[in-house]
PDB file of C-alpha atoms in Angstrom:
ATOM      1  CA  MET A  23      58.578 -74.591   5.245  1.00 95.00           C
ATOM      2  CA  ALA A  24      55.334 -75.184   3.366  1.00 98.00           C
ATOM      3  CA  LYS A  25      54.023 -78.396   1.849  1.00 98.00           C
ATOM      4  CA  ILE A  26      51.402 -79.673  -0.503  1.00 97.00           C
ATOM      5  CA  MET A  27      50.128 -83.053   0.613  1.00 98.00           C
ATOM      6  CA  VAL A  28      48.026 -85.123  -1.776  1.00 97.00           C
ATOM      7  CA  ILE A  29      46.076 -88.135  -0.557  1.00 98.00           C
ATOM      8  CA  TYR A  30      44.660 -90.673  -2.998  1.00 98.00           C
ATOM      9  CA  GLN A  31      42.170 -93.420  -2.386  1.00 97.00           C
ATOM     10  CA  GLU A  32      42.652 -96.797  -4.044  1.00 97.00           C
ATOM     11  CA  PRO A  33      42.484 -96.408  -7.841  1.00 97.00           C
ATOM     12  CA  LYS A  34      40.383 -98.461 -10.242  1.00 97.00           C
ATOM     13  CA  ASP A  35      43.476-100.260 -11.577  1.00 96.00           C
ATOM     14  CA  VAL A  36      46.389-100.227  -9.132  1.00 96.00           C
ATOM     15  CA  ALA A  37      49.089-101.332 -11.581  1.00 96.00           C
ATOM     16  CA  GLU A  38      48.133 -98.816 -14.283  1.00 96.00           C
ATOM     17  CA  PHE A  39      47.821 -95.992 -11.774  1.00 96.00           C
ATOM     18  CA  LYS A  40      51.196 -96.704 -10.159  1.00 96.00           C
ATOM     19  CA  GLN A  41      52.932 -96.865 -13.533  1.00 95.00           C
ATOM     20  CA  TYR A  42      51.367 -93.615 -14.724  1.00 96.00           C
ATOM     21  CA  TYR A  43      51.827 -91.767 -11.436  1.00 96.00           C
ATOM     22  CA  GLU A  44      55.473 -92.724 -10.944  1.00 93.00           C
ATOM     23  CA  ASN A  45      56.584 -92.334 -14.570  1.00 94.00           C
ATOM     24  CA  ASN A  46      54.461 -89.419 -15.793  1.00 95.00           C
ATOM     25  CA  HIS A  47      52.901 -87.360 -13.026  1.00 96.00           C
ATOM     26  CA  MET A  48      55.860 -87.214 -10.664  1.00 95.00           C
ATOM     27  CA  ALA A  49      58.159 -86.390 -13.601  1.00 95.00           C
ATOM     28  CA  LEU A  50      56.093 -83.224 -14.096  1.00 97.00           C
ATOM     29  CA  VAL A  51      56.399 -82.331 -10.405  1.00 96.00           C
ATOM     30  CA  LYS A  52      60.195 -82.351 -10.745  1.00 93.00           C
ATOM     31  CA  ASP A  53      59.923 -79.399 -13.163  1.00 96.00           C
ATOM     32  CA  VAL A  54      57.992 -77.197 -10.702  1.00 98.00           C
ATOM     33  CA  PRO A  55      60.129 -74.298  -9.437  1.00 97.00           C
ATOM     34  CA  ASN A  56      61.079 -74.008  -5.753  1.00 97.00           C
ATOM     35  CA  VAL A  57      60.480 -77.690  -4.932  1.00 98.00           C
ATOM     36  CA  LYS A  58      62.911 -78.695  -2.207  1.00 97.00           C
ATOM     37  CA  HIS A  59      61.748 -82.305  -1.928  1.00 97.00           C
ATOM     38  CA  ALA A  60      58.982 -84.514  -3.292  1.00 97.00           C
ATOM     39  CA  GLU A  61      58.123 -88.003  -2.148  1.00 96.00           C
ATOM     40  CA  VAL A  62      55.508 -90.673  -2.672  1.00 97.00           C
ATOM     41  CA  ASN A  63      54.448 -93.132   0.005  1.00 97.00           C
ATOM     42  CA  TYR A  64      52.087 -96.062  -0.375  1.00 97.00           C
ATOM     43  CA  VAL A  65      49.638 -96.499   2.487  1.00 98.00           C
ATOM     44  CA  SER A  66      49.944 -99.810   4.300  1.00 96.00           C
ATOM     45  CA  ALA A  67      47.274 -99.002   6.914  1.00 96.00           C
ATOM     46  CA  ALA A  68      44.761 -96.224   7.481  1.00 95.00           C
ATOM     47  CA  MET A  69      43.391 -95.975  10.985  1.00 96.00           C
ATOM     48  CA  ASN A  70      40.206 -94.311  12.230  1.00 97.00           C
ATOM     49  CA  THR A  71      38.649 -94.329   8.766  1.00 95.00           C
ATOM     50  CA  ASP A  72      36.838 -96.680   6.432  1.00 94.00           C
ATOM     51  CA  LYS A  73      38.285 -94.914   3.355  1.00 95.00           C
ATOM     52  CA  PRO A  74      40.597 -97.098   1.233  1.00 96.00           C
ATOM     53  CA  TYR A  75      43.611 -94.754   1.235  1.00 97.00           C
ATOM     54  CA  PHE A  76      46.311 -95.847  -1.180  1.00 98.00           C
ATOM     55  CA  LEU A  77      49.017 -93.210  -1.702  1.00 97.00           C
ATOM     56  CA  THR A  78      50.267 -89.951  -0.243  1.00 98.00           C
ATOM     57  CA  ALA A  79      52.511 -87.483  -2.022  1.00 97.00           C
ATOM     58  CA  THR A  80      54.301 -84.639  -0.277  1.00 98.00           C
ATOM     59  CA  ILE A  81      55.882 -81.696  -2.097  1.00 98.00           C
ATOM     60  CA  GLU A  82      58.019 -79.422   0.092  1.00 98.00           C
ATOM     61  CA  PHE A  83      58.879 -75.758  -0.447  1.00 98.00           C
ATOM     62  CA  GLY A  84      61.095 -73.421   1.565  1.00 97.00           C
ATOM     63  CA  SER A  85      58.240 -71.043   2.397  1.00 97.00           C
ATOM     64  CA  LYS A  86      54.581 -70.332   1.804  1.00 96.00           C
ATOM     65  CA  GLU A  87      55.614 -67.618  -0.678  1.00 97.00           C
ATOM     66  CA  GLN A  88      57.712 -70.110  -2.673  1.00 98.00           C
ATOM     67  CA  LEU A  89      54.781 -72.525  -2.719  1.00 97.00           C
ATOM     68  CA  GLU A  90      52.443 -69.774  -3.917  1.00 97.00           C
ATOM     69  CA  ASP A  91      54.907 -68.726  -6.633  1.00 97.00           C
ATOM     70  CA  ALA A  92      55.270 -72.343  -7.749  1.00 97.00           C
ATOM     71  CA  MET A  93      51.502 -72.744  -8.022  1.00 96.00           C
ATOM     72  CA  GLN A  94      51.447 -69.790 -10.460  1.00 97.00           C
ATOM     73  CA  SER A  95      54.076 -71.348 -12.732  1.00 98.00           C
ATOM     74  CA  PRO A  96      53.541 -72.968 -16.139  1.00 98.00           C
ATOM     75  CA  ALA A  97      55.100 -76.152 -14.725  1.00 98.00           C
ATOM     76  CA  TRP A  98      52.439 -76.326 -11.987  1.00 97.00           C
ATOM     77  CA  ALA A  99      49.751 -75.746 -14.627  1.00 97.00           C
ATOM     78  CA  LYS A 100      51.008 -78.914 -16.359  1.00 97.00           C
ATOM     79  CA  VAL A 101      50.830 -80.832 -13.070  1.00 97.00           C
ATOM     80  CA  SER A 102      47.252 -79.622 -12.538  1.00 95.00           C
ATOM     81  CA  GLU A 103      46.238 -80.524 -16.083  1.00 96.00           C
ATOM     82  CA  ASP A 104      47.741 -83.965 -15.646  1.00 96.00           C
ATOM     83  CA  GLY A 105      45.768 -84.339 -12.423  1.00 92.00           C
ATOM     84  CA  GLN A 106      42.649 -84.154 -14.570  1.00 91.00           C
ATOM     85  CA  ASN A 107      44.095 -86.828 -16.877  1.00 91.00           C
ATOM     86  CA  MET A 108      44.591 -89.128 -13.891  1.00 92.00           C
ATOM     87  CA  MET A 109      40.893 -89.081 -13.077  1.00 94.00           C
ATOM     88  CA  LYS A 110      40.490 -91.979 -15.521  1.00 95.00           C
ATOM     89  CA  PHE A 111      42.260 -94.110 -12.889  1.00 96.00           C
ATOM     90  CA  LEU A 112      40.358 -92.770  -9.862  1.00 96.00           C
ATOM     91  CA  HIS A 113      36.895 -93.089  -8.348  1.00 96.00           C
ATOM     92  CA  GLU A 114      37.106 -89.562  -6.903  1.00 95.00           C
ATOM     93  CA  PRO A 115      39.593 -86.671  -6.863  1.00 96.00           C
ATOM     94  CA  PRO A 116      42.447 -86.777  -4.356  1.00 97.00           C
ATOM     95  CA  LEU A 117      42.454 -84.689  -1.215  1.00 97.00           C
ATOM     96  CA  LEU A 118      44.943 -81.777  -1.358  1.00 96.00           C
ATOM     97  CA  LEU A 119      46.239 -80.146   1.816  1.00 98.00           C
ATOM     98  CA  ILE A 120      48.538 -77.148   2.051  1.00 97.00           C
ATOM     99  CA  THR A 121      50.474 -76.992   5.301  1.00 97.00           C
ATOM    100  CA  GLU A 122      52.970 -74.634   6.910  1.00 93.00           C
TER     101      GLU A 122
END
C-alpha cells in the first residue's frame, strides 16, 4: 500500500476553507484513478510543535506503482491545479508526504 498524506496549517478563514476543501477539492480527489480510500481529519492537538496544524488528508493506493500512475493522470492534474487555487485560503503550502 502507498499513501499521499497532506498536512495543512490553519487557514486564513477556517469556514471558507472547510467549505471549499470538503465540497470542491475532495470531490476532485474522488475522480483520481486507483484511489482505494481517501479521508480528511481535523487536527484537535499537535504535539511537539508550535505549528498550528489544522487538517490532514490521506489518499490510499494499492501500491506505489498505482500511486505513480494516478499522479500522471488528468484527474490528478486537476487536483494539483486546484491546490494552487486553494492558496488563497492558506498562509503557506501544505506539506505532502508519500509513504509506503
